[in-house]
Amino acid sequence: GVGVGGGGGGGSLPPLCCYDVHKVYPSGKMAISQVTFAAERGQVFGLLGVNGAGKTSMFRTMTGETVPTSGDALVCGTSIISNMREARTNLGYAPQFDATLPLLTAREHLQLYARLRGATVEDSAWLASDLLRRVGLTKHADKPSHALSGGNRRKLSVGIALVSAPSVVLLDEPSTGMDAGAKRSLWRVLDSERAGRAVVLTTHSMEECEATCQRLTIMVDGACRTIGTLQEVKTWYGTGYTLSFRVSTDDALQSLDAFLRGSLQGIIPVPERGAALTAKYRLPDTTTTRLSDVFTVIEQELAAERSGTGGRIGDGGILEYAISQSTLEDCFLRFAATQEGTQGVDDVV
Ligand SMILES: Nc1ncnc2c1ncn2[C@@H]1O[C@H](COP(=O)(O)OP(=O)(O)O)[C@@H](O)[C@H]1O
Ligand SMILES: [Mg+2]
């Protein structure tokens, strides 16, 4: 029993449910527009967007740093509008910019936050050691914050967000300033810490999202442009499937082309220079064809070729084939390109 539990409540509701959250700053800037999503227990939910998309505003609204213009969010069933005090007891938050105290060590930070949450001295010492181990900071436990690398300070912030064993953990760009190795270790931390709670992570890295998130939304200009599982988002909004073939003869190339155009609606040949007896096709996101259909069509043809019952391409015409899917990166970059005043993902607002 270390930390403040803050009575669960909410029955089978996901730990975090946001309803139609809207935020217009006094300047008139609309930072969040009708954002509705739920973050499920046991999952990492990704809030993806370029700078200025509204990710931090969303977190600041949920933690009570700023009030939503309209809408509400339930944290373990408790409304942030009617009972922010109670809602906050179930929230852990690592802000985008480190709020660590330069002269305190990593261990001291965790002990301090545990004490602030009501833990005894012994419990906070034990909890600090446990958290240091869980976020991978044991080696740096007794260094003052100012002597930690940027990446290790981010890990400390994640540790602080976990102090109260919250049901909802909000991590605002936790991997900022981390090298590839530190990122991978952070991703492992997220994967083990998601058990029993909802982790919401903001990022503008697709790679990070693919590595960590079970579900995600892509935010553009304050609005969620898509919400779904990683696979769903790729299927709905990816640029589609790429099909590559290697065939035995020029004739087979011709028959393959006719066969694919007849079997897979909307397929587009991708011209490739200097590659003899190979062919590439793209199935765009506008097609209704599913990956399983593509496999079925091609596997049936291969089976017909093999059994000698007259495939449409010719016996042994297809030597090999591969289907690859567009990455979420492709999909995100297309969304990002539509944000107002954005030149690219590195644009700083
Ligand atoms: N306190 C504020 N007052 C006015 N505008 C703000 C304020 N905070 C953020 N904004 C604006 O709201 C938009 C969203 O910002 P933010 O939530 O920080 O996005 P992100 O975290 O995705 O980069 C941006 O256009 C930003 O300039
Ligand atoms: Mg931000």
CSV table of C-alpha atoms and ligand atoms in Angstrom, one decimal:
chain,number,residue,atom,x,y,z
A,1,GLY,CA,0.0,0.0,0.0
A,2,VAL,CA,2.3,2.8,-1.1
A,3,GLY,CA,0.8,5.8,-2.6
A,4,VAL,CA,-2.7,7.1,-3.0
A,5,GLY,CA,-5.1,4.7,-4.6
A,6,GLY,CA,-8.1,6.9,-5.1
A,7,GLY,CA,-11.0,4.4,-5.2
A,8,GLY,CA,-11.3,2.9,-8.7
A,9,GLY,CA,-14.9,3.3,-9.5
A,10,GLY,CA,-16.3,3.4,-13.1
A,11,GLY,CA,-17.1,-0.3,-13.3
A,12,SER,CA,-15.9,-1.7,-16.6
A,13,LEU,CA,-15.2,1.7,-18.1
A,14,PRO,CA,-11.7,2.1,-19.6
A,15,PRO,CA,-9.5,4.0,-17.1
A,16,LEU,CA,-9.5,7.1,-19.3
A,17,CYS,CA,-12.5,8.3,-21.4
A,18,CYS,CA,-12.4,11.7,-23.1
A,19,TYR,CA,-15.7,13.0,-24.4
A,20,ASP,CA,-15.9,15.8,-26.9
A,21,VAL,CA,-13.0,17.8,-25.4
A,22,HIS,CA,-12.7,21.3,-26.8
A,23,LYS,CA,-10.1,23.9,-25.8
A,24,VAL,CA,-10.0,27.5,-27.0
A,25,TYR,CA,-7.2,29.5,-25.3
A,26,PRO,CA,-8.0,33.1,-24.3
A,27,SER,CA,-5.9,34.2,-27.3
A,28,GLY,CA,-8.7,32.6,-29.4
A,29,LYS,CA,-6.5,29.7,-30.5
A,30,MET,CA,-8.5,26.5,-30.8
A,31,ALA,CA,-6.0,23.9,-29.6
A,32,ILE,CA,-8.3,20.9,-29.1
A,33,SER,CA,-11.4,20.2,-31.2
A,34,GLN,CA,-13.9,17.6,-30.2
A,35,VAL,CA,-11.5,15.0,-29.0
A,36,THR,CA,-13.2,11.8,-28.0
A,37,PHE,CA,-11.2,8.6,-27.2
A,38,ALA,CA,-10.8,5.9,-24.5
A,39,ALA,CA,-7.6,4.5,-23.3
A,40,GLU,CA,-8.0,0.9,-22.3
A,41,ARG,CA,-6.5,-0.9,-19.3
A,42,GLY,CA,-3.3,-2.8,-20.2
A,43,GLN,CA,-2.6,-0.8,-23.3
A,44,VAL,CA,-0.5,2.0,-24.5
A,45,PHE,CA,-2.5,4.6,-26.4
A,46,GLY,CA,-0.6,6.9,-28.7
A,47,LEU,CA,-1.4,10.5,-29.4
A,48,LEU,CA,0.4,11.2,-32.5
A,49,GLY,CA,0.9,14.6,-34.0
A,50,VAL,CA,3.4,17.2,-35.2
A,51,ASN,CA,4.3,20.2,-33.1
A,52,GLY,CA,1.2,22.3,-32.5
A,53,ALA,CA,-1.3,19.5,-33.0
A,54,GLY,CA,-2.7,19.9,-29.5
A,55,LYS,CA,-1.1,16.9,-27.7
A,56,THR,CA,0.2,18.9,-24.7
A,57,SER,CA,-3.0,20.9,-24.4
A,58,MET,CA,-4.9,17.6,-24.2
A,59,PHE,CA,-2.7,16.5,-21.3
A,60,ARG,CA,-2.8,19.9,-19.5
A,61,THR,CA,-6.6,19.7,-19.8
A,62,MET,CA,-6.7,16.2,-18.3
A,63,THR,CA,-4.4,17.1,-15.4
A,64,GLY,CA,-6.3,20.3,-14.5
A,65,GLU,CA,-3.5,22.7,-15.5
A,66,THR,CA,-6.1,24.3,-17.8
A,67,VAL,CA,-9.8,23.8,-18.1
A,68,PRO,CA,-11.5,22.5,-21.2
A,69,THR,CA,-13.8,25.0,-23.0
A,70,SER,CA,-16.3,22.2,-23.2
A,71,GLY,CA,-16.4,18.4,-23.0
A,72,ASP,CA,-15.3,16.2,-20.1
A,73,ALA,CA,-13.0,13.3,-19.3
A,74,LEU,CA,-13.5,10.5,-16.9
A,75,VAL,CA,-10.5,9.2,-15.0
A,76,CYS,CA,-11.5,5.8,-13.4
A,77,GLY,CA,-15.1,7.0,-13.7
A,78,THR,CA,-14.4,10.4,-12.1
A,79,SER,CA,-15.2,13.5,-14.0
A,80,ILE,CA,-12.4,16.0,-14.4
A,81,ILE,CA,-15.0,18.8,-14.5
A,82,SER,CA,-16.9,17.9,-11.4
A,83,ASN,CA,-14.1,16.4,-9.3
A,84,MET,CA,-10.6,17.1,-10.6
A,85,ARG,CA,-9.2,16.5,-7.1
A,86,GLU,CA,-10.3,12.9,-7.1
A,87,ALA,CA,-9.6,12.4,-10.8
A,88,ARG,CA,-6.0,13.4,-10.2
A,89,THR,CA,-5.3,10.8,-7.6
A,90,ASN,CA,-5.5,8.2,-10.4
A,91,LEU,CA,-3.3,10.2,-12.8
A,92,GLY,CA,0.4,10.1,-13.3
A,93,TYR,CA,1.9,12.7,-15.5
A,94,ALA,CA,5.3,13.2,-17.1
A,95,PRO,CA,5.2,16.7,-18.7
A,96,GLN,CA,6.9,17.5,-22.0
A,97,PHE,CA,9.6,19.6,-20.3
A,98,ASP,CA,11.4,18.1,-17.4
A,99,ALA,CA,10.2,19.4,-14.1
A,100,THR,CA,13.1,17.9,-12.1
A,101,LEU,CA,15.0,19.8,-9.5
A,102,PRO,CA,18.7,20.1,-10.6
A,103,LEU,CA,20.3,19.4,-7.2
A,104,LEU,CA,18.2,16.5,-6.1
A,105,THR,CA,19.3,13.0,-7.1
A,106,ALA,CA,17.1,10.6,-9.1
A,107,ARG,CA,16.4,8.6,-5.9
A,108,GLU,CA,15.6,11.7,-3.9
A,109,HIS,CA,13.1,12.8,-6.5
A,110,LEU,CA,11.2,9.6,-6.3
A,111,GLN,CA,11.3,9.5,-2.5
A,112,LEU,CA,10.1,13.1,-2.3
A,113,TYR,CA,7.2,12.4,-4.7
A,114,ALA,CA,6.3,9.3,-2.7
A,115,ARG,CA,6.3,11.2,0.5
A,116,LEU,CA,4.1,13.9,-1.1
A,117,ARG,CA,1.7,11.2,-2.0
A,118,GLY,CA,1.6,10.1,1.6
A,119,ALA,CA,4.0,7.2,1.8
A,120,THR,CA,6.1,6.6,4.9
A,121,VAL,CA,9.8,7.1,4.9
A,122,GLU,CA,10.5,3.4,4.7
A,123,ASP,CA,7.9,2.8,2.0
A,124,SER,CA,9.2,5.7,0.0
A,125,ALA,CA,12.8,4.4,0.2
A,126,TRP,CA,11.6,1.0,-1.0
A,127,LEU,CA,9.4,2.5,-3.7
A,128,ALA,CA,12.2,4.7,-5.0
A,129,SER,CA,14.6,1.7,-5.4
A,130,ASP,CA,11.8,-0.3,-7.1
A,131,LEU,CA,11.0,2.5,-9.5
A,132,LEU,CA,14.7,3.2,-10.3
A,133,ARG,CA,15.0,-0.5,-11.2
A,134,ARG,CA,11.8,-0.5,-13.3
A,135,VAL,CA,12.8,2.5,-15.4
A,136,GLY,CA,16.5,1.4,-15.6
A,137,LEU,CA,18.1,4.2,-13.5
A,138,THR,CA,19.6,2.1,-10.8
A,139,LYS,CA,23.1,2.9,-12.0
A,140,HIS,CA,22.4,6.7,-11.9
A,141,ALA,CA,20.3,6.6,-8.8
A,142,ASP,CA,22.5,8.9,-6.7
A,143,LYS,CA,23.4,11.5,-9.4
A,144,PRO,CA,21.8,14.9,-9.1
A,145,SER,CA,19.3,15.6,-11.9
A,146,HIS,CA,21.6,18.2,-13.5
A,147,ALA,CA,24.3,15.5,-14.0
A,148,LEU,CA,21.9,13.1,-15.7
A,149,SER,CA,21.8,12.8,-19.5
A,150,GLY,CA,18.6,14.3,-21.1
A,151,GLY,CA,17.4,10.7,-21.8
A,152,ASN,CA,17.9,9.7,-18.2
A,153,ARG,CA,16.1,12.7,-17.0
A,154,ARG,CA,13.2,11.6,-19.2
A,155,LYS,CA,13.3,8.2,-17.6
A,156,LEU,CA,13.2,9.9,-14.2
A,157,SER,CA,10.1,11.8,-15.2
A,158,VAL,CA,8.5,8.5,-16.2
A,159,GLY,CA,9.4,7.1,-12.8
A,160,ILE,CA,7.9,10.1,-11.1
A,161,ALA,CA,4.7,9.6,-13.1
A,162,LEU,CA,4.5,6.1,-11.8
A,163,VAL,CA,5.1,6.9,-8.1
A,164,SER,CA,1.4,6.8,-7.0
A,165,ALA,CA,0.7,3.5,-9.0
A,166,PRO,CA,-1.8,5.5,-11.1
A,167,SER,CA,-4.4,3.8,-13.3
A,168,VAL,CA,-3.8,6.4,-16.0
A,169,VAL,CA,-0.2,7.5,-17.0
A,170,LEU,CA,0.2,10.5,-19.3
A,171,LEU,CA,3.6,10.7,-20.9
A,172,ASP,CA,4.3,13.8,-23.0
A,173,GLU,CA,7.0,13.0,-25.5
A,174,PRO,CA,8.9,10.7,-23.1
A,175,SER,CA,11.6,9.8,-25.6
A,176,THR,CA,12.7,13.3,-26.4
A,177,GLY,CA,16.5,13.5,-26.4
A,178,MET,CA,17.0,9.8,-26.1
A,179,ASP,CA,19.4,7.9,-28.3
A,180,ALA,CA,18.2,4.7,-30.1
A,181,GLY,CA,19.4,2.5,-27.3
A,182,ALA,CA,17.7,4.5,-24.6
A,183,LYS,CA,14.5,4.6,-26.6
A,184,ARG,CA,14.4,0.9,-26.9
A,185,SER,CA,14.8,0.5,-23.2
A,186,LEU,CA,12.1,3.1,-22.6
A,187,TRP,CA,9.8,1.1,-24.9
A,188,ARG,CA,10.5,-2.0,-22.9
A,189,VAL,CA,9.6,-0.1,-19.7
A,190,LEU,CA,6.3,1.0,-21.2
A,191,ASP,CA,5.5,-2.5,-22.3
A,192,SER,CA,5.9,-3.8,-18.8
A,193,GLU,CA,4.3,-0.9,-17.0
A,194,ARG,CA,1.1,-0.9,-19.1
A,195,ALA,CA,-0.2,-4.0,-17.3
A,196,GLY,CA,-3.2,-3.1,-15.2
A,197,ARG,CA,-3.3,0.6,-16.3
A,198,ALA,CA,-3.8,2.8,-19.3
A,199,VAL,CA,-0.6,4.5,-20.6
A,200,VAL,CA,-1.2,7.5,-22.9
A,201,LEU,CA,1.9,8.6,-24.8
A,202,THR,CA,2.4,11.6,-27.1
A,203,THR,CA,5.0,11.4,-29.9
A,204,HIS,CA,5.7,12.5,-33.3
A,205,SER,CA,7.7,9.4,-34.0
A,206,MET,CA,6.0,6.7,-36.0
A,207,GLU,CA,8.7,4.2,-35.2
A,208,GLU,CA,7.9,4.8,-31.5
A,209,CYS,CA,4.2,4.3,-32.1
A,210,GLU,CA,4.6,1.1,-34.0
A,211,ALA,CA,7.0,-0.2,-31.2
A,212,THR,CA,4.8,0.7,-28.2
A,213,CYS,CA,1.1,1.5,-29.0
A,214,GLN,CA,-1.8,-0.9,-29.2
A,215,ARG,CA,-4.1,1.8,-30.2
A,216,LEU,CA,-3.6,5.3,-31.4
A,217,THR,CA,-5.0,8.5,-32.7
A,218,ILE,CA,-3.5,10.9,-35.2
A,219,MET,CA,-4.1,14.5,-34.2
A,220,VAL,CA,-4.1,17.3,-36.7
A,221,ASP,CA,-4.9,20.9,-35.8
A,222,GLY,CA,-6.4,19.8,-32.5
A,223,ALA,CA,-8.7,17.1,-33.9
A,224,CYS,CA,-8.4,13.4,-34.0
A,225,ARG,CA,-8.2,12.4,-37.6
A,226,THR,CA,-8.3,8.7,-37.0
A,227,ILE,CA,-8.5,6.4,-34.0
A,228,GLY,CA,-8.0,2.7,-34.0
A,229,THR,CA,-5.6,-0.2,-33.4
A,230,LEU,CA,-2.2,0.1,-35.0
A,231,GLN,CA,-3.3,-2.4,-37.6
A,232,GLU,CA,-6.6,-0.7,-38.2
A,233,VAL,CA,-5.0,2.7,-38.8
A,234,LYS,CA,-2.5,1.1,-41.2
A,235,THR,CA,-5.3,-0.7,-43.0
A,236,TRP,CA,-7.6,2.3,-43.2
A,237,TYR,CA,-5.1,5.1,-43.9
A,238,GLY,CA,-1.9,3.5,-45.0
A,239,THR,CA,-1.0,4.0,-48.6
A,240,GLY,CA,-1.9,0.4,-49.2
A,241,TYR,CA,-0.1,-2.8,-50.1
A,242,THR,CA,2.8,-3.2,-52.4
A,243,LEU,CA,2.9,-6.5,-54.3
A,244,SER,CA,6.2,-7.6,-55.9
A,245,PHE,CA,6.5,-10.5,-58.3
A,246,ARG,CA,9.3,-12.3,-60.0
A,247,VAL,CA,8.2,-14.3,-63.0
A,248,SER,CA,9.8,-16.8,-65.4
A,249,THR,CA,9.1,-15.2,-68.8
A,250,ASP,CA,8.0,-12.0,-70.5
A,251,ASP,CA,4.8,-13.8,-71.5
A,252,ALA,CA,4.2,-14.5,-67.8
A,253,LEU,CA,4.7,-10.8,-67.1
A,254,GLN,CA,1.9,-10.0,-69.6
A,255,SER,CA,-0.5,-12.6,-68.2
A,256,LEU,CA,0.3,-11.6,-64.6
A,257,ASP,CA,-0.7,-8.1,-65.5
A,258,ALA,CA,-4.0,-9.1,-67.0
A,259,PHE,CA,-4.7,-11.5,-64.2
A,260,LEU,CA,-4.1,-9.0,-61.4
A,261,ARG,CA,-6.0,-6.2,-63.1
A,262,GLY,CA,-8.9,-8.6,-63.5
A,263,SER,CA,-8.7,-10.0,-60.0
A,264,LEU,CA,-7.8,-7.1,-57.7
A,265,GLN,CA,-9.9,-4.0,-58.2
A,266,GLY,CA,-8.0,-0.7,-58.3
A,267,ILE,CA,-4.5,-2.3,-58.5
A,268,ILE,CA,-1.9,0.1,-59.9
A,269,PRO,CA,1.3,-1.1,-61.7
A,270,VAL,CA,4.4,0.6,-60.2
A,271,PRO,CA,6.9,1.2,-63.0
A,272,GLU,CA,10.4,0.0,-62.1
A,273,ARG,CA,13.3,0.6,-64.2
A,274,GLY,CA,16.0,-1.9,-65.0
A,275,ALA,CA,14.3,-4.8,-63.3
A,276,ALA,CA,13.8,-7.6,-65.8
A,277,LEU,CA,11.0,-10.2,-65.2
A,278,THR,CA,9.8,-8.5,-62.1
A,279,ALA,CA,6.7,-6.5,-61.5
A,280,LYS,CA,5.5,-4.3,-58.7
A,281,TYR,CA,1.9,-3.2,-58.0
A,282,ARG,CA,0.2,-1.0,-55.4
A,283,LEU,CA,-3.2,-1.5,-53.9
A,284,PRO,CA,-4.2,2.0,-52.8
A,285,ASP,CA,-6.1,2.8,-49.6
A,286,THR,CA,-9.2,3.5,-51.7
A,287,THR,CA,-9.6,-0.2,-52.6
A,288,THR,CA,-12.0,-2.4,-50.6
A,289,THR,CA,-9.6,-5.3,-51.1
A,290,ARG,CA,-8.3,-6.8,-47.9
A,291,LEU,CA,-4.9,-8.4,-47.4
A,292,SER,CA,-6.5,-11.8,-47.0
A,293,ASP,CA,-8.2,-11.4,-50.4
A,294,VAL,CA,-4.9,-10.5,-52.0
A,295,PHE,CA,-3.3,-13.7,-50.6
A,296,THR,CA,-6.3,-15.8,-51.6
A,297,VAL,CA,-6.2,-14.6,-55.2
A,298,ILE,CA,-2.5,-15.2,-55.6
A,299,GLU,CA,-2.3,-18.4,-53.7
A,300,GLN,CA,-5.2,-19.8,-55.8
A,301,GLU,CA,-3.3,-18.9,-58.9
A,302,LEU,CA,-0.1,-20.5,-57.6
A,303,ALA,CA,-2.0,-23.7,-56.6
A,304,ALA,CA,-3.5,-23.9,-60.1
A,305,GLU,CA,-0.1,-23.5,-61.6
A,306,ARG,CA,1.4,-26.2,-59.4
A,307,SER,CA,-1.4,-28.7,-59.9
A,308,GLY,CA,-1.1,-28.2,-63.7
A,309,THR,CA,-4.9,-27.5,-63.9
A,310,GLY,CA,-4.2,-24.4,-65.9
A,311,GLY,CA,-3.3,-21.4,-64.0
A,312,ARG,CA,-4.0,-18.2,-65.9
A,313,ILE,CA,-0.4,-17.1,-66.0
A,314,GLY,CA,1.2,-20.2,-67.3
A,315,ASP,CA,2.8,-23.2,-65.5
A,316,GLY,CA,5.3,-22.0,-63.0
A,317,GLY,CA,4.8,-18.4,-64.3
A,318,ILE,CA,5.2,-16.8,-60.9
A,319,LEU,CA,8.6,-17.7,-59.3
A,320,GLU,CA,8.0,-15.7,-56.2
A,321,TYR,CA,6.0,-12.9,-54.8
A,322,ALA,CA,5.9,-10.7,-51.7
A,323,ILE,CA,3.3,-8.4,-50.2
A,324,SER,CA,4.5,-5.5,-48.1
A,325,GLN,CA,2.4,-3.0,-46.3
A,326,SER,CA,2.9,0.8,-46.1
A,327,THR,CA,4.3,1.9,-42.7
A,328,LEU,CA,2.4,4.1,-40.3
A,329,GLU,CA,5.1,6.6,-41.0
A,330,ASP,CA,3.9,7.0,-44.6
A,331,CYS,CA,0.3,7.4,-43.3
A,332,PHE,CA,1.3,9.9,-40.6
A,333,LEU,CA,3.3,12.0,-42.9
A,334,ARG,CA,0.4,12.4,-45.3
A,335,PHE,CA,-1.8,13.5,-42.4
A,336,ALA,CA,0.8,15.8,-41.0
A,337,ALA,CA,1.1,17.5,-44.4
A,338,THR,CA,-2.5,18.7,-44.1
A,339,GLN,CA,-1.9,20.6,-40.8
A,340,GLU,CA,-2.1,24.4,-41.2
A,341,GLY,CA,1.2,26.2,-41.3
A,342,THR,CA,3.2,23.0,-41.2
A,343,GLN,CA,6.1,22.3,-43.4
A,344,GLY,CA,6.9,19.0,-41.9
A,345,VAL,CA,7.4,17.0,-38.8
A,346,ASP,CA,10.3,19.1,-37.6
A,347,ASP,CA,8.4,22.3,-37.8
A,348,VAL,CA,8.6,24.1,-34.5
A,349,VAL,CA,5.6,26.2,-33.5
B,1,LIG,N1,-1.4,28.8,-23.4
B,1,LIG,C1,-1.6,28.9,-24.7
B,1,LIG,N2,-2.3,30.0,-25.2
B,1,LIG,C2,-2.5,30.1,-26.5
B,1,LIG,N3,-2.2,29.1,-27.4
B,1,LIG,C3,-1.6,28.0,-26.9
B,1,LIG,C4,-1.3,27.8,-25.6
B,1,LIG,N4,-0.6,26.7,-25.4
B,1,LIG,C5,-0.6,26.1,-26.7
B,1,LIG,N5,-1.1,26.9,-27.6
B,1,LIG,C6,-1.3,26.7,-29.0
B,1,LIG,O1,-2.1,25.6,-29.2
B,1,LIG,C7,-1.7,24.7,-30.2
B,1,LIG,C8,-1.4,23.3,-29.7
B,1,LIG,O2,-0.3,23.4,-28.8
B,1,LIG,P1,0.2,22.1,-28.0
B,1,LIG,O3,-0.9,21.6,-27.2
B,1,LIG,O4,1.4,22.5,-27.3
B,1,LIG,O5,0.6,21.1,-29.2
B,1,LIG,P2,1.6,19.9,-29.2
B,1,LIG,O6,1.9,19.5,-27.8
B,1,LIG,O7,0.9,18.9,-30.1
B,1,LIG,O8,2.9,20.4,-29.9
B,1,LIG,C9,-0.5,25.4,-30.8
B,1,LIG,O9,-0.9,26.2,-31.9
B,1,LIG,C10,0.0,26.3,-29.7
B,1,LIG,O10,0.7,27.4,-30.2
B,2,MG,MG,3.6,19.2,-26.8
